[in-house]
PDB file of C-alpha atoms in Angstrom:
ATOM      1  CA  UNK A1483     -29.677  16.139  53.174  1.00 48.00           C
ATOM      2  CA  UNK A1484     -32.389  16.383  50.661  1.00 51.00           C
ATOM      3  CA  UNK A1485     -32.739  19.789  50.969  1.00 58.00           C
ATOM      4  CA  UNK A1486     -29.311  20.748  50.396  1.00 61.00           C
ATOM      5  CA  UNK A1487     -29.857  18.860  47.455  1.00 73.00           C
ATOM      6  CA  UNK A1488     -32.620  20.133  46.130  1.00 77.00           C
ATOM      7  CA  UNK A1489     -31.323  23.942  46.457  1.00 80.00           C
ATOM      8  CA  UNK A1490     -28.402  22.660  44.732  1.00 84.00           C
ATOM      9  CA  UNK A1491     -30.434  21.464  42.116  1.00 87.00           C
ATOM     10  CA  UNK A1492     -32.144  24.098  41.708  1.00 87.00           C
ATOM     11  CA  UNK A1493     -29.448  26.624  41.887  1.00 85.00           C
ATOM     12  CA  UNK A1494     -27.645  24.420  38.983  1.00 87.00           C
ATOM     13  CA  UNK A1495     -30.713  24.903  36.632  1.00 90.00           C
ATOM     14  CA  UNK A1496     -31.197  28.616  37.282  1.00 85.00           C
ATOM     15  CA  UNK A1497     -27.434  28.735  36.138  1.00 85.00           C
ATOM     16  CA  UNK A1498     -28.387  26.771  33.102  1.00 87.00           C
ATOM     17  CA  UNK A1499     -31.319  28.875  32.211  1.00 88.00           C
ATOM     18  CA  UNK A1500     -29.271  31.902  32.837  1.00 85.00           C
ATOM     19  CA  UNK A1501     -26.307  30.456  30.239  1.00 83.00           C
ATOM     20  CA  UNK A1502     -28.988  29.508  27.477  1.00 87.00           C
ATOM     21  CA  UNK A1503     -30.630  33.184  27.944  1.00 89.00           C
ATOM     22  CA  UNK A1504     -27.485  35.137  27.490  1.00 84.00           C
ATOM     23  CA  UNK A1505     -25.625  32.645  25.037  1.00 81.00           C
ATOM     24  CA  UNK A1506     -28.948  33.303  23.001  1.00 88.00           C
ATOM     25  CA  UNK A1507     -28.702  37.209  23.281  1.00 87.00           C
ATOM     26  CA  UNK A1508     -24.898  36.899  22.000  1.00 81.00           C
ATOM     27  CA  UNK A1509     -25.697  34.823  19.315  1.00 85.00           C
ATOM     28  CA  UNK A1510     -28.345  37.572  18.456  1.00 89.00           C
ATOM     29  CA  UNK A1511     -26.204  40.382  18.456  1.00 86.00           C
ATOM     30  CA  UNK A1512     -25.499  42.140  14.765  1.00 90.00           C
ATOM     31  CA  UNK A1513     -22.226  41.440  13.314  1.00 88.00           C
ATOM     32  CA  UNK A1514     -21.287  44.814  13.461  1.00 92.00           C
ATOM     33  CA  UNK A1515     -22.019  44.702  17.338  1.00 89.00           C
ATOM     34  CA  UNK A1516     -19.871  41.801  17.879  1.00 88.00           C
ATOM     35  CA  UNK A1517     -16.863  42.818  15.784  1.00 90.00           C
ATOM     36  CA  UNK A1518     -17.155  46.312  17.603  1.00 91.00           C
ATOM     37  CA  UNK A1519     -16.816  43.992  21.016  1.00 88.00           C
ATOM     38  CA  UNK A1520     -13.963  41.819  19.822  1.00 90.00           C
ATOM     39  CA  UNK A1521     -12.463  45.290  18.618  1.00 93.00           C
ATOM     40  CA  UNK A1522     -12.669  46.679  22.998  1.00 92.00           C
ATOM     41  CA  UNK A1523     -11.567  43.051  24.281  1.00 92.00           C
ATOM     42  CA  UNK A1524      -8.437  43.158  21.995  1.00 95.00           C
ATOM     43  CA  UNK A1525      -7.613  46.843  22.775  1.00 95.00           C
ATOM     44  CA  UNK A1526      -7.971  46.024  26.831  1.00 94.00           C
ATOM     45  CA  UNK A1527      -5.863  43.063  25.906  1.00 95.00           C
ATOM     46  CA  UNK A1528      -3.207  45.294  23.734  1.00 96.00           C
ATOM     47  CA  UNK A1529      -3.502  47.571  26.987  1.00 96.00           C
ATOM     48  CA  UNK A1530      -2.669  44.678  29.537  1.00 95.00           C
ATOM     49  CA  UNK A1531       0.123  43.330  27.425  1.00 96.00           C
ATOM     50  CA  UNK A1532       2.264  47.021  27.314  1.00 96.00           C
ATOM     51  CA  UNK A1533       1.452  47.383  31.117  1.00 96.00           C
ATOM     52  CA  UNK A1534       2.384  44.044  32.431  1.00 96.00           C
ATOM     53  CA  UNK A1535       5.294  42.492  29.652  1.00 97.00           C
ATOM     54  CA  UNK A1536       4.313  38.954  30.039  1.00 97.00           C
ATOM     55  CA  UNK A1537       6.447  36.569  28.698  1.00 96.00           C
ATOM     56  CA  UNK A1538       3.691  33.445  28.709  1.00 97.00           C
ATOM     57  CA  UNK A1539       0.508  34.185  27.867  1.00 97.00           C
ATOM     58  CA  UNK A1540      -2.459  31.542  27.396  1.00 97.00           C
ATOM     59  CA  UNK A1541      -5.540  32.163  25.930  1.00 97.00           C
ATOM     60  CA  UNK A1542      -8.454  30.556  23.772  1.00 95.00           C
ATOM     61  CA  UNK A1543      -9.311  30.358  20.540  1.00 95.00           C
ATOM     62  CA  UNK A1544     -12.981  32.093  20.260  1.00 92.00           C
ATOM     63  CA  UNK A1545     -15.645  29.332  18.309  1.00 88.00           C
ATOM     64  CA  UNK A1546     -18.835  31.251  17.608  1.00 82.00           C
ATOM     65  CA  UNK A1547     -20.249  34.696  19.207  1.00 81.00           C
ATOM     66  CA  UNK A1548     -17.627  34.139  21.658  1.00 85.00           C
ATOM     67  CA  UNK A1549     -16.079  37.691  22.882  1.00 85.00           C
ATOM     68  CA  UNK A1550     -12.212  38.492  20.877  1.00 90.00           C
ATOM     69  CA  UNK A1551     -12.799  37.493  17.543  1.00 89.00           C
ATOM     70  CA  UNK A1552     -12.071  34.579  15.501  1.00 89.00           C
ATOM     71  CA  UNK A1553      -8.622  36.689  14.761  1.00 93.00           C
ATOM     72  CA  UNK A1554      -7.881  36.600  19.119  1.00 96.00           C
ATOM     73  CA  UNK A1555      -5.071  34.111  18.483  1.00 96.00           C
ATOM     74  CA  UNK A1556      -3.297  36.233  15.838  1.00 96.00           C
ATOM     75  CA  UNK A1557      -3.894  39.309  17.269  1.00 96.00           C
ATOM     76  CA  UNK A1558      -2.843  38.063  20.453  1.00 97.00           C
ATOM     77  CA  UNK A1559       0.920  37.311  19.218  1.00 97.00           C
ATOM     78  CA  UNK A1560       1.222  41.086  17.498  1.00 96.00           C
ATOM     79  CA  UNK A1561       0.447  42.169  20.831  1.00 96.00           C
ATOM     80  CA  UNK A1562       2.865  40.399  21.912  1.00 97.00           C
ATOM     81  CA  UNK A1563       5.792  40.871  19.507  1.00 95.00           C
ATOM     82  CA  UNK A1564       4.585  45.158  19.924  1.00 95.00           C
ATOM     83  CA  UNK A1565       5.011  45.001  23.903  1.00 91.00           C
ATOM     84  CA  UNK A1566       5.634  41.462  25.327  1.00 88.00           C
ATOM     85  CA  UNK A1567       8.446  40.484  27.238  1.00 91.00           C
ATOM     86  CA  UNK A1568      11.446  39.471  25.112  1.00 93.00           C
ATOM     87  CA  UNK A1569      10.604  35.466  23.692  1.00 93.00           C
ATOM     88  CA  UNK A1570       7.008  35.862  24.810  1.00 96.00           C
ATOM     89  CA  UNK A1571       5.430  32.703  23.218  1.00 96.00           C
ATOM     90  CA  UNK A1572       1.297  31.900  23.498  1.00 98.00           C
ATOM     91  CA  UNK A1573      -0.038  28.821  24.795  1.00 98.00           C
ATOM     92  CA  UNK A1574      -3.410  28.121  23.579  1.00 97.00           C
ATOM     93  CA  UNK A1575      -5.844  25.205  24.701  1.00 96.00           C
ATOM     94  CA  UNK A1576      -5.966  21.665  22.870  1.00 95.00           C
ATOM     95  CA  UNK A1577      -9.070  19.536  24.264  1.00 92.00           C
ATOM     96  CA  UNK A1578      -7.906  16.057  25.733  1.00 91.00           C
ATOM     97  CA  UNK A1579     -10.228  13.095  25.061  1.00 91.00           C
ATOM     98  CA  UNK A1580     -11.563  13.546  28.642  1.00 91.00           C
ATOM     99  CA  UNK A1581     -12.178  16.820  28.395  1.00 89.00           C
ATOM    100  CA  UNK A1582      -9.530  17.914  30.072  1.00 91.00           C
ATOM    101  CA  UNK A1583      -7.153  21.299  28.945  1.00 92.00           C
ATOM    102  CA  UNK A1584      -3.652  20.357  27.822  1.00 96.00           C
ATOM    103  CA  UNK A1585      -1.723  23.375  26.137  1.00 97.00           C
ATOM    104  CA  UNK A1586       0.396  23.847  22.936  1.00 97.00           C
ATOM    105  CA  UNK A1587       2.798  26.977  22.057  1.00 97.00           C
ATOM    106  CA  UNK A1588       1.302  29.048  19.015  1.00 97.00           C
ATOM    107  CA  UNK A1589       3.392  30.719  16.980  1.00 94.00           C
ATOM    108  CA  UNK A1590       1.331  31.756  14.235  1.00 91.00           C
ATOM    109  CA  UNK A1591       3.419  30.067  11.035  1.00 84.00           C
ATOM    110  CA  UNK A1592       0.850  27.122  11.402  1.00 87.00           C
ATOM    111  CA  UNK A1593      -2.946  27.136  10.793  1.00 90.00           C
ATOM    112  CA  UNK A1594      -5.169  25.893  14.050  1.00 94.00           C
ATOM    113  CA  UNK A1595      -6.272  22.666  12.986  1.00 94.00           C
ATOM    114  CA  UNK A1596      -9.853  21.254  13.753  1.00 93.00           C
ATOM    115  CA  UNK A1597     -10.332  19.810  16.964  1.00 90.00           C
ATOM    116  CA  UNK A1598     -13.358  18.121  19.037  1.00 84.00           C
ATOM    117  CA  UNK A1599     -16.322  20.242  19.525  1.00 85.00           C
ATOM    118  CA  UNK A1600     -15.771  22.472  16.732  1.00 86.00           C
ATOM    119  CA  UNK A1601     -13.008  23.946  18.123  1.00 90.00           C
ATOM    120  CA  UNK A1602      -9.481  24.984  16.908  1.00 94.00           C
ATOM    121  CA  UNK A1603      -6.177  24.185  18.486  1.00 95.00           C
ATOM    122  CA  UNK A1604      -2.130  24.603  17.776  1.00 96.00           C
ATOM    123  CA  UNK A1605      -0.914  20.862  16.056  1.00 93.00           C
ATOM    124  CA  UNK A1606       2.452  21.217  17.873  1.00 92.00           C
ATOM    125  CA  UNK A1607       3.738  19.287  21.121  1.00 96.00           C
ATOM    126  CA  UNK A1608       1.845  19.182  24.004  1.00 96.00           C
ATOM    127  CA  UNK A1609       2.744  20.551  27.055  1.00 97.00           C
ATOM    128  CA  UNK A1610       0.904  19.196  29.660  1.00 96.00           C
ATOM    129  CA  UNK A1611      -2.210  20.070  31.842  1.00 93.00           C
ATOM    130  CA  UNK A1612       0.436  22.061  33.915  1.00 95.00           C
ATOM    131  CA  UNK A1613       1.766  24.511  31.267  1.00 96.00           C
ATOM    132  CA  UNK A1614      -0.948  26.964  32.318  1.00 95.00           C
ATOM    133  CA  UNK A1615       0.779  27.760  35.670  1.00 95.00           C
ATOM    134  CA  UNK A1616       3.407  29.683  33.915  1.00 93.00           C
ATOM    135  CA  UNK A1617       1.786  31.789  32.642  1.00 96.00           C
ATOM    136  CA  UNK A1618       1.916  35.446  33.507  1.00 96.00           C
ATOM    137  CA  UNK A1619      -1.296  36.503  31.724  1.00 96.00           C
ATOM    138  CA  UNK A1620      -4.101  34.027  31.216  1.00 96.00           C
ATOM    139  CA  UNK A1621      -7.043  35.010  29.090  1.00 95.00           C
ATOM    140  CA  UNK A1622     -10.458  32.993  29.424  1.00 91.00           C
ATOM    141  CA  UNK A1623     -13.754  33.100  27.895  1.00 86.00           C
ATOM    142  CA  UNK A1624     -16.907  34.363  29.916  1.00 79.00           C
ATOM    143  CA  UNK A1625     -20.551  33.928  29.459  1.00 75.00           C
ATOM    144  CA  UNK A1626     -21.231  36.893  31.412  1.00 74.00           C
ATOM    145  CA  UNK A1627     -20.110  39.146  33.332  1.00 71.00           C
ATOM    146  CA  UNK A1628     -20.777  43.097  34.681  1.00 67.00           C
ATOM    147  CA  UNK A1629     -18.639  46.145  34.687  1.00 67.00           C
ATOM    148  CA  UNK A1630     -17.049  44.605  37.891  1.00 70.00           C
ATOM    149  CA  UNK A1631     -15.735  41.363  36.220  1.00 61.00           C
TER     150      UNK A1631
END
């Protein structure tokens, strides 16, 4: 059994080091670089939400390098109001005090409010852990990924 457990091991810090390296490159990256980024994973989002109409859509609210923008949220729901299904609403992530995801409609009329971690999230009701299986279009954050996904 050791020996699974020692691949496993290692296999878990490779990952690591491989997270810290490319986290580190992002962080790197120009501003201009990263806004031109944001600018292509909004427009294949824009693209996605004329071809497919979804009425729920969750997402996250970028903190850092992370790819979208720190405008993803808002940009998000004028994609939505441009070529959504009819009442599409946005659910975005609020962090539970075990680190679980619960989810909260944004609407845009209210700011994000500061959250745990130095993140943002939506101050209105919660909707549950659940909430995320309605949606038709779920966007999530990657660390990295090739031309293949």
């Amino acid at each position: 059994m050791s020996d699974l457990s020692n691949g496993a091991n290692a296999a878990r810090r490779h990952k690591t080091d491989i997270r810290i390296n490319v986290l580190a490159r992002r962080r790197s990256l120009p501003a201009a670089l990263r806004s031109a980024a944001a600018g292509r994973v909004q427009a294949g989002l824009a693209d996605l939400v004329r071809r497919h109409r979804p009425r729920t859509v969750t997402a996250y609210v970028p903190v850092g390098s992370e790819p979208g923008g720190p405008d993803l949220p808002e940009a998000l729901l004028a994609m939505l109001a441009a070529g959504g299904a009819p009442g599409s609403r946005l659910l975005l992530p609020v962090l539970c005090p075990d680190l679980d995801l619960d989810w909260a409609e944004y609407a845009g009329s209210e700011p994000l409010v500061a959250a745990g971690r130095g993140l943002r999230e939506p101050a209105g009701p919660r909707l549950g852990p659940a909430a995320v299986g309605a949606a038709d279009l779920v966007v999530v954050p990657a660390v990295a990924v090739d031309r293949r996904g």
